[in-house]
PDB file of C-alpha atoms in Angstrom:
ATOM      1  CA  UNK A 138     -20.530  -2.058 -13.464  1.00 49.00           C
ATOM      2  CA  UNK A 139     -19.464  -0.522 -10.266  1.00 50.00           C
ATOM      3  CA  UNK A 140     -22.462  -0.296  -7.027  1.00 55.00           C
ATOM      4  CA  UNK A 141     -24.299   2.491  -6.365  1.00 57.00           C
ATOM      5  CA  UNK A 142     -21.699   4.524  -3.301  1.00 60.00           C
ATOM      6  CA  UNK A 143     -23.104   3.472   0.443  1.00 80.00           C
ATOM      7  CA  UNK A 144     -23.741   6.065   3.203  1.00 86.00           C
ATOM      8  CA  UNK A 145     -20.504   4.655   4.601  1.00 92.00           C
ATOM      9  CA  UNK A 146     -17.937   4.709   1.948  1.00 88.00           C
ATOM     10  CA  UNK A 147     -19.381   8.249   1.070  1.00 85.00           C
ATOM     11  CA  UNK A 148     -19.842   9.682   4.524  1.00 88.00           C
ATOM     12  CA  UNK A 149     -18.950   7.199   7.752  1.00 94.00           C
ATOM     13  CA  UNK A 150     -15.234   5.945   6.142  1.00 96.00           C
ATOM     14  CA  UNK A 151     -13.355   9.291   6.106  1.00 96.00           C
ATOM     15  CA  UNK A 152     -14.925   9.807   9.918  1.00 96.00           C
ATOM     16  CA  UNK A 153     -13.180   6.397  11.134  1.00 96.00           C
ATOM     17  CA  UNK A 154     -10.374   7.915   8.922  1.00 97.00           C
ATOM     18  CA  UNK A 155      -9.808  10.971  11.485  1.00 97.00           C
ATOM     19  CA  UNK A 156     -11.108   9.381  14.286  1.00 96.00           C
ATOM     20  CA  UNK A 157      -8.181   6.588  14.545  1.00 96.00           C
ATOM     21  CA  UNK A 158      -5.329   8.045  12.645  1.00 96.00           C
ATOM     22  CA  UNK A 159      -5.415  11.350  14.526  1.00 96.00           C
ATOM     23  CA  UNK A 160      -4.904   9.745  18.021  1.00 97.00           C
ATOM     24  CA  UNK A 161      -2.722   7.058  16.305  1.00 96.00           C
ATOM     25  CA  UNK A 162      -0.339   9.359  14.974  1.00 96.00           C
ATOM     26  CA  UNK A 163      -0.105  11.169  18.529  1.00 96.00           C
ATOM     27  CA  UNK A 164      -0.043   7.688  20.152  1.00 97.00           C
ATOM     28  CA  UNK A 165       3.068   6.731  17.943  1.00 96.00           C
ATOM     29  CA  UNK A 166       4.713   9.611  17.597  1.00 96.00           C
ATOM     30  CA  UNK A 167       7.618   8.772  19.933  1.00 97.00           C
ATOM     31  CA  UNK A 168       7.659   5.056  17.766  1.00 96.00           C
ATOM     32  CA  UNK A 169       8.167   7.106  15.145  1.00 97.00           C
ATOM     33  CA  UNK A 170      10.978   9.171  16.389  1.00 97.00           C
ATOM     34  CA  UNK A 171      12.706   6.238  17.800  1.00 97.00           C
ATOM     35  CA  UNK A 172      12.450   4.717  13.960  1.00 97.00           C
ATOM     36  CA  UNK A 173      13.359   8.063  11.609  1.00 97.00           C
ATOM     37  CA  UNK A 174      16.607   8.347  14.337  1.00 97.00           C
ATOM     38  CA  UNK A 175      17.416   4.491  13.709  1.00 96.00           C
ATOM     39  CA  UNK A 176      16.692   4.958   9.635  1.00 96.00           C
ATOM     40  CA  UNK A 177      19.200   7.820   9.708  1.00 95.00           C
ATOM     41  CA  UNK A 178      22.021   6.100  11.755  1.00 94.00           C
ATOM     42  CA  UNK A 179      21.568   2.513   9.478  1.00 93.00           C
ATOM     43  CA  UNK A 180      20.550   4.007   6.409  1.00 92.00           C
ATOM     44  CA  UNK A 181      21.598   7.578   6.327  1.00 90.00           C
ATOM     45  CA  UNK A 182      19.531  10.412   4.315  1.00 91.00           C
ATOM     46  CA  UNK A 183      16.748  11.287   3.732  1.00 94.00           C
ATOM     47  CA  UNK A 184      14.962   9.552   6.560  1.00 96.00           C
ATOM     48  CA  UNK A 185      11.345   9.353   4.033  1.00 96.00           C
ATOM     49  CA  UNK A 186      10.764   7.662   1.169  1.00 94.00           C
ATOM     50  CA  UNK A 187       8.465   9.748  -0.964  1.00 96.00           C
ATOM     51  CA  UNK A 188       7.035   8.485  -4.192  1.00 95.00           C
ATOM     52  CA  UNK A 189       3.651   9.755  -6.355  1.00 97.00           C
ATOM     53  CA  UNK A 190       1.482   7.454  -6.356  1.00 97.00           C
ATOM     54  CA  UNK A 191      -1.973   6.957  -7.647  1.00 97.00           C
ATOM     55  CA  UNK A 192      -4.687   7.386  -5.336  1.00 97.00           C
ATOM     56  CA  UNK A 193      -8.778   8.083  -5.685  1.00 96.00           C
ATOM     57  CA  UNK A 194      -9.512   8.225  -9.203  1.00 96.00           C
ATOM     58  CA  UNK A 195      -6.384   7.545 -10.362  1.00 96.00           C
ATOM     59  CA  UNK A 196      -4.992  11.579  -8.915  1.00 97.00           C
ATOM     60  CA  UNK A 197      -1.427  11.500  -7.718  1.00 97.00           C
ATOM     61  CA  UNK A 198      -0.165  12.268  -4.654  1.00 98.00           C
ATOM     62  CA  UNK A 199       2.703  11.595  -2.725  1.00 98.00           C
ATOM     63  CA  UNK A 200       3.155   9.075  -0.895  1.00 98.00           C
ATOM     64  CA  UNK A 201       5.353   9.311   2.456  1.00 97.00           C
ATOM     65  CA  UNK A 202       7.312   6.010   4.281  1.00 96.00           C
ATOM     66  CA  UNK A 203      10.084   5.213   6.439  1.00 97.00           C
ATOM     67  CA  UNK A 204      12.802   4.548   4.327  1.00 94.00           C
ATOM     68  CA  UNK A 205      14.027   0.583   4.110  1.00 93.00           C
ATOM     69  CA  UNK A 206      16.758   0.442   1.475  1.00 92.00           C
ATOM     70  CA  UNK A 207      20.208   2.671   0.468  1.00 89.00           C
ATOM     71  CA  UNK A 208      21.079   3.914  -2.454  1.00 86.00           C
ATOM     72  CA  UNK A 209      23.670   1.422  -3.724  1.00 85.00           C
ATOM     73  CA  UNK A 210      24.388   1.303  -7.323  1.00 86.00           C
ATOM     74  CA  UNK A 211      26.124  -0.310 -10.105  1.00 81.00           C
ATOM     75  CA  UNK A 212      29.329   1.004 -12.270  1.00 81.00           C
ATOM     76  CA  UNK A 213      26.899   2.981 -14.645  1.00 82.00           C
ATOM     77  CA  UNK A 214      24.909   4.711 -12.078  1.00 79.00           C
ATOM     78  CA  UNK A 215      21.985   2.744 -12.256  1.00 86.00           C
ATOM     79  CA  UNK A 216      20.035   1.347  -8.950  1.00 83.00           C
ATOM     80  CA  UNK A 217      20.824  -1.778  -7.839  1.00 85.00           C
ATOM     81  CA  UNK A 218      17.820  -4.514  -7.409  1.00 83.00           C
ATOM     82  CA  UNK A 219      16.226  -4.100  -4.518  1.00 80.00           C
ATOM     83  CA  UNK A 220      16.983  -7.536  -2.987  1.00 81.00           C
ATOM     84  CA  UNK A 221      20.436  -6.194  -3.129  1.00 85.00           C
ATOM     85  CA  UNK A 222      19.807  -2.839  -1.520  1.00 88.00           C
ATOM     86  CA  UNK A 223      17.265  -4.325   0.960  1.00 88.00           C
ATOM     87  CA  UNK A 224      19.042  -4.672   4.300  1.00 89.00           C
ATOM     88  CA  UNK A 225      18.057  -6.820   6.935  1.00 91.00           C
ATOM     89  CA  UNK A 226      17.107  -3.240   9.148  1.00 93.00           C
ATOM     90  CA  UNK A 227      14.940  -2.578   6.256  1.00 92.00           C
ATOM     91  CA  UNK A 228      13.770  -6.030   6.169  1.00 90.00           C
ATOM     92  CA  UNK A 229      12.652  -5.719   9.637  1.00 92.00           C
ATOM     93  CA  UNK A 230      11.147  -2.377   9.160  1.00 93.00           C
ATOM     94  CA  UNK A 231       8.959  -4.269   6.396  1.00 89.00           C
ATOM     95  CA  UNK A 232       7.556  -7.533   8.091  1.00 85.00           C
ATOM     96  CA  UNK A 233       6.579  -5.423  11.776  1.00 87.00           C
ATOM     97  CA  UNK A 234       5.390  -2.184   9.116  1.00 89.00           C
ATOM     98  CA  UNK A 235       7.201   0.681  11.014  1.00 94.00           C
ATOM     99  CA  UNK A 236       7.917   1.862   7.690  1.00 95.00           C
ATOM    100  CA  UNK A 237       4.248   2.483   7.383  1.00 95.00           C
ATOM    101  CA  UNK A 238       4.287   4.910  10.290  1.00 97.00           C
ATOM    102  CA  UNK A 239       4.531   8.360   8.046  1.00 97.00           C
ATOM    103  CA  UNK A 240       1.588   7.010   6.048  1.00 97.00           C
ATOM    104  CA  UNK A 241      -0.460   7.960   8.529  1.00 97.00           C
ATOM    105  CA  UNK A 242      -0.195  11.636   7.611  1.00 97.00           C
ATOM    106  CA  UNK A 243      -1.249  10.698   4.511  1.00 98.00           C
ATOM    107  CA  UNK A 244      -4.762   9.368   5.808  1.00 98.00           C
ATOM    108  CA  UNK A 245      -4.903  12.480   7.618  1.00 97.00           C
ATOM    109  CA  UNK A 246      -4.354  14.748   4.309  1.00 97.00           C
ATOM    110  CA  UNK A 247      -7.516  12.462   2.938  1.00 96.00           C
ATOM    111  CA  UNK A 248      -4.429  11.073   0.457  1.00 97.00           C
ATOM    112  CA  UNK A 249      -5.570   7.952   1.516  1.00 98.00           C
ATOM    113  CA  UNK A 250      -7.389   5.521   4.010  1.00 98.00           C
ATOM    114  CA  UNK A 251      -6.982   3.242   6.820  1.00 97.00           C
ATOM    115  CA  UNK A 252      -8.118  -0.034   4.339  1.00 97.00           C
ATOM    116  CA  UNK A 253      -8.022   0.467   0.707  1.00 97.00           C
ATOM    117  CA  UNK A 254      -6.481  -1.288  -2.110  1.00 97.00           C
ATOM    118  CA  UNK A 255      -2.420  -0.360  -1.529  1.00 95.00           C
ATOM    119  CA  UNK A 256      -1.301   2.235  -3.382  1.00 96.00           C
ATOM    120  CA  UNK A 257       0.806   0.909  -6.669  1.00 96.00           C
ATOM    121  CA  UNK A 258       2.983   2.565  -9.045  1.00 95.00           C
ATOM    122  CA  UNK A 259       2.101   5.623 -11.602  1.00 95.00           C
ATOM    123  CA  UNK A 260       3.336   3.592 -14.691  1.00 95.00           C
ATOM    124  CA  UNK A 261       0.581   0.568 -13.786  1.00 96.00           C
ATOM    125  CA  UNK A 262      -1.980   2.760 -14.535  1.00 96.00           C
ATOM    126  CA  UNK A 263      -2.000   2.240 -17.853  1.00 95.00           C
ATOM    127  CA  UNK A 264      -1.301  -1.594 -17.740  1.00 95.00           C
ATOM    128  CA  UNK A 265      -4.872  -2.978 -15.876  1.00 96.00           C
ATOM    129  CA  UNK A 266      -7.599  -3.744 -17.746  1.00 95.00           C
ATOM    130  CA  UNK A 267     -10.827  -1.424 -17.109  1.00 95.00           C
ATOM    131  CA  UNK A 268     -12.308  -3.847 -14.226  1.00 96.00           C
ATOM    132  CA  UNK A 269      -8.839  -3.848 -12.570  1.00 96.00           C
ATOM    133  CA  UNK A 270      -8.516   0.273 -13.021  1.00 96.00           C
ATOM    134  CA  UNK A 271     -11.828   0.270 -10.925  1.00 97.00           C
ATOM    135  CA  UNK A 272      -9.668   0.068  -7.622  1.00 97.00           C
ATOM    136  CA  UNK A 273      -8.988   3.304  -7.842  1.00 97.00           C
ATOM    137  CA  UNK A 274     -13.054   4.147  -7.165  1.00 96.00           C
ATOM    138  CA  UNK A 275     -11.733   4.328  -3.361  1.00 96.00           C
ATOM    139  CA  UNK A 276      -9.154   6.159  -1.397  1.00 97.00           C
ATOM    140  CA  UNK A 277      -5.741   4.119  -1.413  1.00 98.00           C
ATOM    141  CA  UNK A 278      -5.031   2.066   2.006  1.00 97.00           C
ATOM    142  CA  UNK A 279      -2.318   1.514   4.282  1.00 96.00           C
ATOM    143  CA  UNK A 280      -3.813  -2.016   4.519  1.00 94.00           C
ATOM    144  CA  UNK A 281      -6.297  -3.549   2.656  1.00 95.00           C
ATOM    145  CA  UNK A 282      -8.106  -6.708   1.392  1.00 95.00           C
ATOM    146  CA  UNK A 283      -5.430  -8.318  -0.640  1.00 93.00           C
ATOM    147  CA  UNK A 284      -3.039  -7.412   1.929  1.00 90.00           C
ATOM    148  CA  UNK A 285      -4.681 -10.015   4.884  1.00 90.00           C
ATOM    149  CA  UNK A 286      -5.561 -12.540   1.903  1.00 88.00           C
ATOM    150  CA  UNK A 287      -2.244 -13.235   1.148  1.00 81.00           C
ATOM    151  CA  UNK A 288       0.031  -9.630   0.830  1.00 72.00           C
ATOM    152  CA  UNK A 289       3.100  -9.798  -1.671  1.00 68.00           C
ATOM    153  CA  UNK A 290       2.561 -13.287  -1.577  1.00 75.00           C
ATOM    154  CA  UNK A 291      -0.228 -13.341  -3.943  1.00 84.00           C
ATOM    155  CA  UNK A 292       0.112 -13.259  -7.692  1.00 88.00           C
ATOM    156  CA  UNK A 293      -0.826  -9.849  -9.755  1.00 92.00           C
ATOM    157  CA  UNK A 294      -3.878 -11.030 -10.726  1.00 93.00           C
ATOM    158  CA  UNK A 295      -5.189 -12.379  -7.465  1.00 93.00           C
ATOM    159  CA  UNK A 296      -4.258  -9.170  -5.781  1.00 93.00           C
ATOM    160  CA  UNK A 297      -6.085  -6.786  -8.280  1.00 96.00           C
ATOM    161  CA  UNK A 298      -9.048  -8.924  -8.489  1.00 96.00           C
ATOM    162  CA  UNK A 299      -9.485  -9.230  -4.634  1.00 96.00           C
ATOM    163  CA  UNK A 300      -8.882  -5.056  -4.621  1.00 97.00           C
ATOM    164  CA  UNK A 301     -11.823  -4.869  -7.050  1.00 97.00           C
ATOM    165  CA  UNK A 302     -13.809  -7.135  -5.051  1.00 97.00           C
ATOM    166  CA  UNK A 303     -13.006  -4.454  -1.682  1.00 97.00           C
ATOM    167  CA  UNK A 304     -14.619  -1.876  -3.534  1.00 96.00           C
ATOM    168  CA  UNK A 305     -17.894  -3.754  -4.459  1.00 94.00           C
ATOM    169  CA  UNK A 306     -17.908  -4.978  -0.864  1.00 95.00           C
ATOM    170  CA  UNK A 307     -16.969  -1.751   1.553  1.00 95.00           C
ATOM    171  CA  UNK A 308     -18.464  -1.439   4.813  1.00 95.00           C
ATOM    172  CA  UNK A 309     -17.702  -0.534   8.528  1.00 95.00           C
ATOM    173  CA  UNK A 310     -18.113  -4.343   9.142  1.00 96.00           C
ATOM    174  CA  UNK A 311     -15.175  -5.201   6.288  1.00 97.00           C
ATOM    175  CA  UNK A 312     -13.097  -2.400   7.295  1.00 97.00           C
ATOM    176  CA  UNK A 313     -12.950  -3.595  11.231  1.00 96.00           C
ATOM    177  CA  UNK A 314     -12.381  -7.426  10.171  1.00 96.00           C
ATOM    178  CA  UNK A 315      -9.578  -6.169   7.674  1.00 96.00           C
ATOM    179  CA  UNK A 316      -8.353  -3.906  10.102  1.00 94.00           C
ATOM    180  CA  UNK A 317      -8.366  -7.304  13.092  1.00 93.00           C
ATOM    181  CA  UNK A 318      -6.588  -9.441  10.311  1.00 91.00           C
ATOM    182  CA  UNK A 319      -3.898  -6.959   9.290  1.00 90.00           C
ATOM    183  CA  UNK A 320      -2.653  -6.890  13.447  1.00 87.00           C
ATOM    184  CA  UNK A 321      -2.101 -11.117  13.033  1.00 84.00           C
ATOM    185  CA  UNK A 322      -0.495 -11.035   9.660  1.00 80.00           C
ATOM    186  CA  UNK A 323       1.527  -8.043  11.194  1.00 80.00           C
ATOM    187  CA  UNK A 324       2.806 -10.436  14.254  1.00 75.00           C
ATOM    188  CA  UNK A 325       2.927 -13.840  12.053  1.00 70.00           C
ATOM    189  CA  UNK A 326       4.581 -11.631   9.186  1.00 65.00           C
ATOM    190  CA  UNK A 327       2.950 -13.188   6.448  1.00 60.00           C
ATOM    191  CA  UNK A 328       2.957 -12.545   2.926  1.00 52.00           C
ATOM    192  CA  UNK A 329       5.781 -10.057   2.984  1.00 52.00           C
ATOM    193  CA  UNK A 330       7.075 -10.967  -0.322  1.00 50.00           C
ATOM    194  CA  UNK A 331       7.071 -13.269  -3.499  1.00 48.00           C
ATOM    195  CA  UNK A 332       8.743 -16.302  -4.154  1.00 50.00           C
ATOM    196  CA  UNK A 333      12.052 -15.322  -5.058  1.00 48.00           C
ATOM    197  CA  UNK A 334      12.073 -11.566  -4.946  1.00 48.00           C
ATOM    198  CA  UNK A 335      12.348  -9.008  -2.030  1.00 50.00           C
ATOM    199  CA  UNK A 336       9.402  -7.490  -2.341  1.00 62.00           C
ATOM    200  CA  UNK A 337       7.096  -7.907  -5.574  1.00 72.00           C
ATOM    201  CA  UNK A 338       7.748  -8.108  -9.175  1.00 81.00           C
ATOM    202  CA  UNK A 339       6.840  -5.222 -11.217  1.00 87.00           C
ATOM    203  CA  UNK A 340       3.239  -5.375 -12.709  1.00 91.00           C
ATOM    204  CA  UNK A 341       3.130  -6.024 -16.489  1.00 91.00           C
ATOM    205  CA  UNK A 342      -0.048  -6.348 -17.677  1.00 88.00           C
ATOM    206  CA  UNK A 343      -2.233  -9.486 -17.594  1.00 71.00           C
ATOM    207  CA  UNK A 344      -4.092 -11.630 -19.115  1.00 58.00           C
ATOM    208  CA  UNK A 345      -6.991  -9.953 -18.171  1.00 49.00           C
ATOM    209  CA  UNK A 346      -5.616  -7.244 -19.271  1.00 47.00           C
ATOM    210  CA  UNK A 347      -5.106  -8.202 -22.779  1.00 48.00           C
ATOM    211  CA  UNK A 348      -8.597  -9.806 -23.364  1.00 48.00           C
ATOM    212  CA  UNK A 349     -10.544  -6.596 -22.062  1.00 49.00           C
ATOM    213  CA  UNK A 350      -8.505  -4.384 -24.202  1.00 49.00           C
ATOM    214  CA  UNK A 351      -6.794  -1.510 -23.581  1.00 47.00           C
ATOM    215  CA  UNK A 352      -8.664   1.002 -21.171  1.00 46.00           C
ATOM    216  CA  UNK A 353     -10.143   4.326 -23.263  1.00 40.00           C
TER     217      UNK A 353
END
């Protein structure tokens, strides 16, 4: 059973929201220029990646990145894996989070947040279990918990259950520690993917999942 909504992850959260992200995204602007020129040079167009994505209470919205991979395919038409269309720009653009430069405009919308649980694909929605569909009771971050405990290297169930545990636990205090950790994972580039894939492995279900039942 979820906790009773504090004064800060009503009121105070979307206020730290504005107040850093507006003078960030003026602050980085000419970071990001330098970036969306480099993106179209290496990787060509479109410059953003845009994707809907679920955010607070499961609404979609779009999503906006740098872009990190090209559009390679196979004989049939059909995208290529993404270790395959991953280049080593987009690599880069990954472990430092440049990419995540756009994303700010998304905090500014009220899409999402500075720290939430990371924003995941439409099609999981229906694939967590009720106590893992409760991350969506908070705006979507461009960092998060899960992200400084371990990032893509964690395993699915790990990640949603630490996500979960974000939204029990929210406050100005968590927010400003998560915020300190992300900087050092940044610079030590931890976590940036799984064993053996490029990024993450698509979410399937768990066994969590499976013994709560399928959500209603």
């Amino acid at each position: 059973m979820s906790r009773p909504v504090n004064f800060y992850k009503r009121f105070g959260k979307r206020a730290v929201d504005l107040a850093v992200a507006l003078p960030a995204t003026v602050l980085l602007s000419p970071a990001a220029g330098v970036v969306a020129l480099t993106v179209r040079r290496k990787l060509g167009s479109p410059v953003l990646f845009r994707q809907q994505r679920p955010g607070l209470g499961g609404r979609s919205f779009e999503l906006v990145k740098f872009r990190t991979m090209t559009d390679a395919r196979d004989e049939a038409g059909a995208l290529l894996p993404d270790a395959l269309r991953l280049t080593p720009f987009g690599r880069f653009l990954r472990a430092s989070s440049l990419d995540e430069l756009p994303t700010l405009y998304n905090v500014l919308k009220g899409d999402m947040s500075l720290v939430g649980p990371r924003p995941l694909l439409t099609q999981y929605l229906a694939r967590y279990s009720p106590a893992q569909a409760r991350r969506h009771e908070v705006r979507p971050g461009i960092t998060g918990w899960a992200q400084v405990r371990g990032r893509n290297a964690l395993r699915w169930d790990d990640k949603l259950r630490l996500d979960v545990w974000y939204v029990d636990h929210c406050s100005a205090a968590l927010d400003a520690r998560i915020l300190f950790e992300t900087v050092r994972a940044v610079v030590l580039r931890e976590g940036i993917s799984a064993d053996g894939h490029a990024t993450m492995p698509e979410f399937m279900g768990s066994e969590a999942a499976a013994a709560e039942g399928p959500r209603r």
